[in-house]
Amino acid sequence: MTILKNLLLSIIILLPLFSAGQEQKSREILSLEIKGLKKTKLSFIEDIILGDTLKKLDSSALNADIQRIINLPSIAHAYFQVFHSYENKYRVYYYLEEAFTLIPGVNLWSRSNQIWVWGQLSEYNLLGRNMLLDVFYQNNGKHSYGLNFSAPYLFGSKWGTSLSFKDLSSDEPVYFKEGSAVYEYKNRSLEGIVFYELDFKNIIRTGGSFFREEYNYVSGGENILYKPQFLLINKWLLKLNYEHYDILYYYHYLSGIRNNFNFQTVLTADGSNPAFYIFWDDIRYYKRISNKGNFAARFQIGLSTNNDSPFSPFVIDNHSNVRGVGDRIERGTGVIFANAEYRHSFYENSWAAIQGVGFVDASSWRSPGGELSDFTKSELIYVHSGIGARFILKKVFNAVLRIDYGRGLNNSRHGLVLGLGQYF
């Protein structure tokens, strides 16, 4: 018993000394320097990283900083190095490679024998603090334009805001039970959003907009007896968004997962109609394969109040969910779609890359006033596959020219789809 007491006493006496020795051997950060910045403000980077506040060397925190930095629009690539200084003191260096962030964009496409022209100019690093200023103009026989300002880190590292104004006009197909008709659609809106970042992988956005929708009958649907000739509605839209973003970039290669949940309610300004509800959830998964390959998948489900109305919120469209299906071919009060593609870089140098793409897209929807069983009806399911190409400027943010050709596997629809940025 005496031996046991002595052993315990020795452990109690030596434990603080052992802990102190371990503490003494822990590696400490003597300094952290950020190199490579030209346009981006150093104070901005210091505001959003963890490393500058660390006393102990923590590789997981440094890696988290690098991922956070690479996810910024202004940064094309980043990495860190650690150098021993003396004793247990170390110097840490973050090396940042900035991206070009003043991006023009031009799209041309045809629809219903009408040439559409779309132009955009976006600055993703306004004032060197990763603020977005975006303006666009569209002409499809009618004029549309918009302005968007976004500052995710306007109030420190947690709070941000965005403001946008849009004035949109286009001829849109509207689907009734007896057939379809073309309406001139106008939408003028003003929106304000507040951001709060829980941590660098999770963010909440909430806010709303006031908008005016106008429908003017143009042509078609002569056999539709009760189609409206004109509609003008003032509405409020309130929205809540939660996003989990855990994607690691290596130039145009992506690895990780993103989940984006959205809930909205629309109220008429005069209270003449009951509230209209919409939600959708978008999940994306990326996996880098070897040195040149990238697998990407997306799944989205959305539902809204099931009104039997030709002006339903979800659409089946070339540019949204199924490549080669056509422009706004169907509307519904619910949608389910999935996309999967493999991207392979056939050519790559320090500033550019060319990718080949093979893809499969599938979608179904719930008809206005229909049942959930609509999602399983064969006539409401489109499955398309195809091939495409991507022309990428690696050091320009989101500078991807996309060309895809999709053909139906269970229908005769097919078509070429052009755009800027990856499809998803």
CSV table of C-alpha atoms in Angstrom, one decimal:
chain,number,residue,atom,x,y,z
A,1,MET,CA,0.0,0.0,0.0
A,2,THR,CA,2.9,2.4,0.8
A,3,ILE,CA,4.4,1.7,-2.6
A,4,LEU,CA,1.1,2.6,-4.3
A,5,LYS,CA,0.8,5.8,-2.3
A,6,ASN,CA,4.4,6.8,-3.2
A,7,LEU,CA,3.7,6.1,-6.9
A,8,LEU,CA,0.6,8.2,-6.9
A,9,LEU,CA,2.4,11.0,-5.1
A,10,SER,CA,5.2,10.9,-7.7
A,11,ILE,CA,2.7,11.1,-10.5
A,12,ILE,CA,0.9,14.1,-8.9
A,13,ILE,CA,4.2,15.9,-8.4
A,14,LEU,CA,5.6,15.2,-11.9
A,15,LEU,CA,2.5,15.7,-14.0
A,16,PRO,CA,2.6,19.6,-13.9
A,17,LEU,CA,6.3,19.4,-14.9
A,18,PHE,CA,5.6,17.0,-17.7
A,19,SER,CA,2.8,19.2,-19.0
A,20,ALA,CA,5.0,22.3,-18.8
A,21,GLY,CA,7.6,20.4,-20.8
A,22,GLN,CA,5.1,19.5,-23.4
A,23,GLU,CA,3.8,23.1,-23.5
A,24,GLN,CA,7.4,24.3,-23.9
A,25,LYS,CA,7.9,22.1,-26.8
A,26,SER,CA,4.8,23.2,-28.7
A,27,ARG,CA,5.5,25.2,-31.8
A,28,GLU,CA,4.7,28.9,-31.7
A,29,ILE,CA,4.0,31.4,-34.5
A,30,LEU,CA,6.5,34.2,-34.5
A,31,SER,CA,5.0,36.0,-37.5
A,32,LEU,CA,2.6,35.5,-40.3
A,33,GLU,CA,3.1,37.3,-43.6
A,34,ILE,CA,0.8,37.5,-46.7
A,35,LYS,CA,2.5,37.9,-50.0
A,36,GLY,CA,1.3,38.4,-53.6
A,37,LEU,CA,-1.4,41.0,-53.1
A,38,LYS,CA,-1.8,43.8,-55.6
A,39,LYS,CA,-5.4,44.8,-55.8
A,40,THR,CA,-6.9,43.0,-52.8
A,41,LYS,CA,-6.5,44.9,-49.6
A,42,LEU,CA,-4.2,43.3,-47.0
A,43,SER,CA,-6.6,44.5,-44.2
A,44,PHE,CA,-9.4,42.6,-45.9
A,45,ILE,CA,-7.5,39.3,-45.9
A,46,GLU,CA,-6.5,39.8,-42.3
A,47,ASP,CA,-10.1,40.4,-41.3
A,48,ILE,CA,-11.3,37.1,-42.5
A,49,ILE,CA,-8.5,34.6,-41.7
A,50,LEU,CA,-7.7,32.7,-38.4
A,51,GLY,CA,-3.9,32.5,-38.8
A,52,ASP,CA,-3.2,36.1,-37.8
A,53,THR,CA,-4.7,35.5,-34.4
A,54,LEU,CA,-3.0,32.1,-33.7
A,55,LYS,CA,-0.2,31.8,-31.2
A,56,LYS,CA,0.3,28.1,-31.6
A,57,LEU,CA,1.1,26.5,-34.9
A,58,ASP,CA,-2.0,24.7,-36.1
A,59,SER,CA,-1.9,23.1,-39.5
A,60,SER,CA,-5.7,22.5,-39.6
A,61,ALA,CA,-6.3,26.2,-39.0
A,62,LEU,CA,-3.8,27.2,-41.7
A,63,ASN,CA,-5.4,24.8,-44.2
A,64,ALA,CA,-8.8,26.3,-43.4
A,65,ASP,CA,-7.5,29.8,-44.1
A,66,ILE,CA,-6.1,28.7,-47.4
A,67,GLN,CA,-9.4,27.1,-48.4
A,68,ARG,CA,-11.3,30.3,-47.3
A,69,ILE,CA,-8.9,32.5,-49.3
A,70,ILE,CA,-9.1,30.3,-52.5
A,71,ASN,CA,-12.9,30.5,-52.4
A,72,LEU,CA,-12.7,34.3,-52.7
A,73,PRO,CA,-13.4,35.6,-56.2
A,74,SER,CA,-10.2,37.7,-56.2
A,75,ILE,CA,-7.8,34.8,-55.6
A,76,ALA,CA,-6.9,32.2,-58.3
A,77,HIS,CA,-4.7,30.1,-56.1
A,78,ALA,CA,-3.1,30.1,-52.6
A,79,TYR,CA,-0.8,28.1,-50.4
A,80,PHE,CA,1.2,28.4,-47.2
A,81,GLN,CA,4.8,27.6,-46.1
A,82,VAL,CA,6.2,27.3,-42.6
A,83,PHE,CA,9.9,28.1,-41.8
A,84,HIS,CA,11.7,27.5,-38.5
A,85,SER,CA,13.2,30.6,-37.0
A,86,TYR,CA,14.8,29.7,-33.6
A,87,GLU,CA,14.0,27.3,-30.8
A,88,ASN,CA,10.3,26.5,-31.1
A,89,LYS,CA,9.5,29.7,-33.0
A,90,TYR,CA,8.2,29.6,-36.6
A,91,ARG,CA,7.4,32.0,-39.4
A,92,VAL,CA,4.4,31.4,-41.6
A,93,TYR,CA,3.9,32.7,-45.1
A,94,TYR,CA,0.7,32.8,-47.2
A,95,TYR,CA,1.4,33.1,-50.9
A,96,LEU,CA,-1.6,34.4,-52.9
A,97,GLU,CA,-2.1,34.5,-56.6
A,98,GLU,CA,-4.7,37.1,-57.6
A,99,ALA,CA,-7.3,36.5,-60.3
A,100,PHE,CA,-8.4,39.1,-62.8
A,101,THR,CA,-11.9,40.2,-61.6
A,102,LEU,CA,-13.2,42.8,-64.1
A,103,ILE,CA,-15.1,40.4,-66.3
A,104,PRO,CA,-17.1,41.3,-69.5
A,105,GLY,CA,-19.6,38.8,-70.8
A,106,VAL,CA,-21.5,38.5,-74.1
A,107,ASN,CA,-24.1,35.9,-75.1
A,108,LEU,CA,-25.9,35.5,-78.4
A,109,TRP,CA,-28.7,32.9,-79.0
A,110,SER,CA,-31.9,32.5,-81.0
A,111,ARG,CA,-35.4,31.7,-79.7
A,112,SER,CA,-38.6,31.8,-81.7
A,113,ASN,CA,-36.8,33.3,-84.7
A,114,GLN,CA,-35.6,36.1,-82.4
A,115,ILE,CA,-31.9,36.9,-81.8
A,116,TRP,CA,-31.2,37.5,-78.2
A,117,VAL,CA,-28.2,39.7,-77.2
A,118,TRP,CA,-27.0,39.7,-73.6
A,119,GLY,CA,-24.1,41.7,-72.2
A,120,GLN,CA,-22.7,42.0,-68.7
A,121,LEU,CA,-19.8,43.7,-66.9
A,122,SER,CA,-18.9,42.4,-63.5
A,123,GLU,CA,-16.3,43.6,-61.0
A,124,TYR,CA,-15.8,40.9,-58.3
A,125,ASN,CA,-13.2,42.7,-56.2
A,126,LEU,CA,-14.5,46.3,-55.9
A,127,LEU,CA,-12.3,48.5,-53.7
A,128,GLY,CA,-10.1,45.5,-53.1
A,129,ARG,CA,-12.5,44.0,-50.6
A,130,ASN,CA,-14.2,41.3,-52.7
A,131,MET,CA,-17.4,43.3,-53.2
A,132,LEU,CA,-19.4,42.6,-56.4
A,133,LEU,CA,-20.7,45.3,-58.7
A,134,ASP,CA,-22.6,43.8,-61.7
A,135,VAL,CA,-24.5,45.4,-64.5
A,136,PHE,CA,-26.2,43.7,-67.4
A,137,TYR,CA,-28.2,44.6,-70.5
A,138,GLN,CA,-30.4,42.3,-72.7
A,139,ASN,CA,-32.1,42.9,-76.0
A,140,ASN,CA,-34.5,40.3,-77.3
A,141,GLY,CA,-36.7,42.7,-79.2
A,142,LYS,CA,-37.3,44.4,-75.8
A,143,HIS,CA,-34.9,46.0,-73.4
A,144,SER,CA,-33.9,44.6,-70.0
A,145,TYR,CA,-31.2,45.8,-67.6
A,146,GLY,CA,-30.2,45.3,-64.0
A,147,LEU,CA,-27.7,46.4,-61.4
A,148,ASN,CA,-26.4,44.3,-58.4
A,149,PHE,CA,-24.1,45.2,-55.5
A,150,SER,CA,-23.0,42.6,-53.0
A,151,ALA,CA,-20.6,43.0,-50.1
A,152,PRO,CA,-20.5,39.7,-48.1
A,153,TYR,CA,-18.0,41.2,-45.6
A,154,LEU,CA,-19.2,44.8,-45.4
A,155,PHE,CA,-19.5,44.7,-41.6
A,156,GLY,CA,-16.4,42.7,-40.5
A,157,SER,CA,-16.0,39.0,-41.1
A,158,LYS,CA,-19.5,37.9,-40.3
A,159,TRP,CA,-22.1,40.4,-41.7
A,160,GLY,CA,-22.7,41.6,-45.2
A,161,THR,CA,-25.4,42.8,-47.6
A,162,SER,CA,-26.6,43.0,-51.2
A,163,LEU,CA,-28.8,45.3,-53.1
A,164,SER,CA,-30.2,44.8,-56.6
A,165,PHE,CA,-32.5,46.4,-59.2
A,166,LYS,CA,-33.9,44.6,-62.3
A,167,ASP,CA,-36.1,45.7,-65.1
A,168,LEU,CA,-36.9,42.6,-67.3
A,169,SER,CA,-39.0,42.3,-70.4
A,170,SER,CA,-39.4,39.2,-72.7
A,171,ASP,CA,-42.0,37.2,-74.6
A,172,GLU,CA,-42.7,34.1,-72.6
A,173,PRO,CA,-44.8,31.0,-73.5
A,174,VAL,CA,-47.6,30.4,-70.9
A,175,TYR,CA,-49.1,27.0,-70.7
A,176,PHE,CA,-52.9,26.4,-70.3
A,177,LYS,CA,-54.7,23.0,-70.4
A,178,GLU,CA,-56.0,23.7,-73.9
A,179,GLY,CA,-52.5,24.8,-75.2
A,180,SER,CA,-50.0,27.6,-75.0
A,181,ALA,CA,-50.0,31.3,-75.7
A,182,VAL,CA,-47.3,34.0,-75.8
A,183,TYR,CA,-47.3,36.8,-73.4
A,184,GLU,CA,-45.1,39.8,-73.0
A,185,TYR,CA,-43.8,39.5,-69.5
A,186,LYS,CA,-42.4,42.5,-67.5
A,187,ASN,CA,-40.9,42.4,-64.1
A,188,ARG,CA,-39.4,45.3,-62.2
A,189,SER,CA,-37.9,44.6,-58.8
A,190,LEU,CA,-35.9,46.1,-56.0
A,191,GLU,CA,-34.2,43.6,-53.5
A,192,GLY,CA,-32.2,43.9,-50.3
A,193,ILE,CA,-30.5,41.0,-48.5
A,194,VAL,CA,-28.5,40.6,-45.3
A,195,PHE,CA,-25.8,37.9,-44.9
A,196,TYR,CA,-24.6,36.4,-41.6
A,197,GLU,CA,-21.7,33.9,-41.7
A,198,LEU,CA,-21.9,31.2,-39.0
A,199,ASP,CA,-18.4,30.1,-40.0
A,200,PHE,CA,-16.5,30.1,-43.3
A,201,LYS,CA,-18.5,27.0,-44.5
A,202,ASN,CA,-22.0,28.1,-43.4
A,203,ILE,CA,-23.9,31.3,-44.2
A,204,ILE,CA,-27.5,32.5,-43.7
A,205,ARG,CA,-29.1,35.1,-46.0
A,206,THR,CA,-32.4,36.8,-45.5
A,207,GLY,CA,-34.3,39.7,-46.9
A,208,GLY,CA,-36.9,40.5,-49.5
A,209,SER,CA,-38.0,42.5,-52.5
A,210,PHE,CA,-40.8,44.5,-53.9
A,211,PHE,CA,-41.7,43.7,-57.5
A,212,ARG,CA,-44.3,44.4,-60.2
A,213,GLU,CA,-45.3,41.7,-62.6
A,214,GLU,CA,-47.1,42.5,-65.8
A,215,TYR,CA,-48.5,40.1,-68.5
A,216,ASN,CA,-49.8,41.3,-71.9
A,217,TYR,CA,-51.2,38.8,-74.3
A,218,VAL,CA,-49.3,38.7,-77.6
A,219,SER,CA,-50.4,35.8,-79.8
A,220,GLY,CA,-51.3,32.1,-79.9
A,221,GLY,CA,-53.8,30.0,-78.0
A,222,GLU,CA,-56.8,31.0,-80.1
A,223,ASN,CA,-58.7,28.0,-78.8
A,224,ILE,CA,-58.2,29.0,-75.2
A,225,LEU,CA,-61.4,30.6,-74.2
A,226,TYR,CA,-60.5,32.1,-70.8
A,227,LYS,CA,-57.0,33.3,-71.2
A,228,PRO,CA,-56.4,36.7,-69.6
A,229,GLN,CA,-55.5,39.6,-71.9
A,230,PHE,CA,-53.7,41.6,-69.2
A,231,LEU,CA,-52.4,41.1,-65.7
A,232,LEU,CA,-50.7,43.6,-63.4
A,233,ILE,CA,-49.8,42.6,-59.9
A,234,ASN,CA,-47.6,44.3,-57.2
A,235,LYS,CA,-46.0,41.7,-54.9
A,236,TRP,CA,-43.7,41.4,-51.9
A,237,LEU,CA,-41.2,38.5,-51.8
A,238,LEU,CA,-39.6,37.4,-48.5
A,239,LYS,CA,-36.8,34.9,-48.6
A,240,LEU,CA,-34.5,32.8,-46.4
A,241,ASN,CA,-31.4,31.0,-47.6
A,242,TYR,CA,-29.0,28.7,-45.9
A,243,GLU,CA,-25.9,27.6,-47.6
A,244,HIS,CA,-23.3,25.0,-46.6
A,245,TYR,CA,-20.2,25.5,-48.8
A,246,ASP,CA,-17.3,23.1,-48.4
A,247,ILE,CA,-15.6,23.1,-51.8
A,248,LEU,CA,-11.9,23.2,-52.3
A,249,TYR,CA,-10.6,24.9,-55.5
A,250,TYR,CA,-7.4,24.1,-57.4
A,251,TYR,CA,-7.9,26.5,-60.3
A,252,HIS,CA,-10.8,25.0,-62.3
A,253,TYR,CA,-10.7,21.7,-60.4
A,254,LEU,CA,-13.2,21.3,-57.6
A,255,SER,CA,-13.6,18.9,-54.7
A,256,GLY,CA,-16.3,18.9,-52.0
A,257,ILE,CA,-20.0,19.5,-51.4
A,258,ARG,CA,-22.4,22.4,-51.4
A,259,ASN,CA,-26.0,22.5,-50.2
A,260,ASN,CA,-28.2,25.5,-50.9
A,261,PHE,CA,-31.6,25.6,-49.2
A,262,ASN,CA,-34.1,28.3,-50.2
A,263,PHE,CA,-37.5,29.2,-48.8
A,264,GLN,CA,-39.6,32.1,-50.2
A,265,THR,CA,-43.1,33.5,-49.7
A,266,VAL,CA,-44.8,35.8,-52.1
A,267,LEU,CA,-47.6,38.2,-51.0
A,268,THR,CA,-49.7,40.5,-53.1
A,269,ALA,CA,-49.3,44.1,-52.0
A,270,ASP,CA,-53.1,44.6,-51.7
A,271,GLY,CA,-53.7,41.3,-49.9
A,272,SER,CA,-56.1,40.2,-52.6
A,273,ASN,CA,-54.5,36.7,-52.9
A,274,PRO,CA,-53.3,34.2,-50.3
A,275,ALA,CA,-49.6,33.9,-49.7
A,276,PHE,CA,-47.7,31.8,-52.2
A,277,TYR,CA,-44.9,29.5,-50.9
A,278,ILE,CA,-41.8,28.2,-52.7
A,279,PHE,CA,-38.9,26.1,-51.5
A,280,TRP,CA,-36.1,24.3,-53.3
A,281,ASP,CA,-32.9,22.6,-52.2
A,282,ASP,CA,-29.8,22.3,-54.4
A,283,ILE,CA,-27.1,19.8,-53.6
A,284,ARG,CA,-23.8,19.7,-55.6
A,285,TYR,CA,-20.9,17.2,-55.3
A,286,TYR,CA,-17.5,17.4,-56.9
A,287,LYS,CA,-14.7,14.9,-56.9
A,288,ARG,CA,-11.3,15.3,-58.6
A,289,ILE,CA,-10.2,12.2,-60.4
A,290,SER,CA,-6.5,11.7,-61.0
A,291,ASN,CA,-4.7,14.9,-62.3
A,292,LYS,CA,-6.9,15.8,-65.2
A,293,GLY,CA,-10.5,14.6,-64.4
A,294,ASN,CA,-13.3,16.1,-62.4
A,295,PHE,CA,-16.7,14.4,-61.6
A,296,ALA,CA,-19.6,16.8,-60.8
A,297,ALA,CA,-23.2,16.0,-59.8
A,298,ARG,CA,-26.2,18.1,-58.9
A,299,PHE,CA,-29.6,17.2,-57.5
A,300,GLN,CA,-32.4,19.7,-56.9
A,301,ILE,CA,-36.0,19.3,-55.7
A,302,GLY,CA,-38.4,22.2,-55.5
A,303,LEU,CA,-42.1,22.6,-54.6
A,304,SER,CA,-44.5,25.5,-54.5
A,305,THR,CA,-48.1,26.2,-53.6
A,306,ASN,CA,-50.0,23.9,-56.0
A,307,ASN,CA,-52.2,26.5,-57.8
A,308,ASP,CA,-53.8,25.5,-61.0
A,309,SER,CA,-52.2,28.5,-62.8
A,310,PRO,CA,-50.4,28.9,-66.1
A,311,PHE,CA,-47.9,31.2,-64.4
A,312,SER,CA,-46.2,28.5,-62.2
A,313,PRO,CA,-42.7,29.2,-60.9
A,314,PHE,CA,-40.6,26.2,-62.0
A,315,VAL,CA,-39.5,25.7,-65.6
A,316,ILE,CA,-37.9,23.0,-67.7
A,317,ASP,CA,-35.3,24.8,-69.7
A,318,ASN,CA,-32.0,24.4,-71.6
A,319,HIS,CA,-30.1,26.8,-69.5
A,320,SER,CA,-31.4,25.6,-66.1
A,321,ASN,CA,-31.7,21.8,-65.9
A,322,VAL,CA,-31.8,19.7,-69.1
A,323,ARG,CA,-29.4,20.6,-71.9
A,324,GLY,CA,-31.0,20.2,-75.4
A,325,VAL,CA,-34.6,20.2,-74.2
A,326,GLY,CA,-35.5,23.7,-75.5
A,327,ASP,CA,-36.2,27.1,-73.9
A,328,ARG,CA,-38.9,27.1,-71.2
A,329,ILE,CA,-40.8,24.2,-72.6
A,330,GLU,CA,-42.9,23.5,-69.5
A,331,ARG,CA,-43.9,25.1,-66.2
A,332,GLY,CA,-44.9,23.4,-63.0
A,333,THR,CA,-45.5,23.7,-59.3
A,334,GLY,CA,-42.8,21.2,-58.5
A,335,VAL,CA,-39.6,20.1,-60.1
A,336,ILE,CA,-37.0,17.3,-59.6
A,337,PHE,CA,-33.8,17.2,-61.7
A,338,ALA,CA,-30.4,15.7,-61.6
A,339,ASN,CA,-27.2,16.4,-63.6
A,340,ALA,CA,-24.0,14.4,-63.7
A,341,GLU,CA,-20.9,15.1,-65.8
A,342,TYR,CA,-17.3,14.2,-66.2
A,343,ARG,CA,-14.9,16.9,-67.1
A,344,HIS,CA,-11.5,16.0,-68.5
A,345,SER,CA,-8.7,18.6,-69.2
A,346,PHE,CA,-7.2,17.6,-72.6
A,347,TYR,CA,-4.9,20.7,-72.7
A,348,GLU,CA,-3.6,22.9,-69.9
A,349,ASN,CA,-0.9,25.4,-69.3
A,350,SER,CA,-0.3,28.1,-66.6
A,351,TRP,CA,-3.1,30.4,-67.8
A,352,ALA,CA,-5.6,28.3,-69.9
A,353,ALA,CA,-7.2,24.9,-70.1
A,354,ILE,CA,-9.5,23.1,-72.5
A,355,GLN,CA,-11.9,20.5,-71.1
A,356,GLY,CA,-14.1,17.9,-72.8
A,357,VAL,CA,-17.3,17.0,-71.0
A,358,GLY,CA,-19.7,14.1,-71.1
A,359,PHE,CA,-23.0,14.5,-69.3
A,360,VAL,CA,-26.5,13.1,-68.4
A,361,ASP,CA,-29.4,15.3,-67.4
A,362,ALA,CA,-32.8,14.2,-66.1
A,363,SER,CA,-35.8,16.1,-65.0
A,364,SER,CA,-39.5,15.7,-64.1
A,365,TRP,CA,-42.2,18.1,-62.8
A,366,ARG,CA,-45.6,18.4,-61.2
A,367,SER,CA,-48.1,20.0,-63.4
A,368,PRO,CA,-50.0,23.0,-62.0
A,369,GLY,CA,-52.8,21.7,-59.8
A,370,GLY,CA,-51.4,18.1,-60.3
A,371,GLU,CA,-50.4,15.4,-57.9
A,372,LEU,CA,-47.0,14.3,-56.5
A,373,SER,CA,-47.4,11.2,-58.7
A,374,ASP,CA,-46.8,13.5,-61.7
A,375,PHE,CA,-43.1,13.1,-61.0
A,376,THR,CA,-43.3,9.4,-62.0
A,377,LYS,CA,-45.3,9.9,-65.2
A,378,SER,CA,-43.2,8.9,-68.3
A,379,GLU,CA,-44.6,11.8,-70.4
A,380,LEU,CA,-43.3,14.3,-67.8
A,381,ILE,CA,-39.8,12.9,-67.6
A,382,TYR,CA,-36.9,14.1,-69.8
A,383,VAL,CA,-33.6,12.3,-69.9
A,384,HIS,CA,-30.9,13.7,-72.1
A,385,SER,CA,-27.2,13.0,-72.6
A,386,GLY,CA,-24.5,14.7,-74.6
A,387,ILE,CA,-21.0,16.0,-74.9
A,388,GLY,CA,-19.5,19.5,-74.6
A,389,ALA,CA,-16.3,21.6,-74.3
A,390,ARG,CA,-15.0,24.2,-71.9
A,391,PHE,CA,-12.5,26.9,-72.8
A,392,ILE,CA,-11.1,28.2,-69.5
A,393,LEU,CA,-8.9,31.2,-68.5
A,394,LYS,CA,-7.4,30.0,-65.2
A,395,LYS,CA,-6.4,33.3,-63.8
A,396,VAL,CA,-9.7,35.1,-64.6
A,397,PHE,CA,-12.5,34.5,-62.2
A,398,ASN,CA,-15.3,32.3,-63.6
A,399,ALA,CA,-13.9,32.8,-67.2
A,400,VAL,CA,-15.4,29.6,-68.7
A,401,LEU,CA,-16.9,29.5,-72.2
A,402,ARG,CA,-19.3,26.5,-72.2
A,403,ILE,CA,-20.6,24.7,-75.3
A,404,ASP,CA,-22.9,21.6,-74.9
A,405,TYR,CA,-24.9,19.5,-77.2
A,406,GLY,CA,-27.7,17.4,-75.6
A,407,ARG,CA,-30.0,14.8,-77.2
A,408,GLY,CA,-33.0,13.1,-75.6
A,409,LEU,CA,-32.7,9.5,-74.7
A,410,ASN,CA,-36.5,9.1,-74.2
A,411,ASN,CA,-37.7,11.9,-76.7
A,412,SER,CA,-36.6,13.5,-79.9
A,413,ARG,CA,-35.6,16.8,-78.6
A,414,HIS,CA,-32.0,18.0,-79.1
A,415,GLY,CA,-30.0,21.2,-79.2
A,416,LEU,CA,-26.9,23.2,-78.7
A,417,VAL,CA,-26.5,25.2,-75.4
A,418,LEU,CA,-24.0,28.0,-75.0
A,419,GLY,CA,-23.1,29.9,-71.9
A,420,LEU,CA,-20.5,31.4,-69.5
A,421,GLY,CA,-19.3,29.5,-66.5
A,422,GLN,CA,-19.7,25.8,-65.8
A,423,TYR,CA,-23.3,24.5,-66.1
A,424,PHE,CA,-23.2,23.9,-62.3
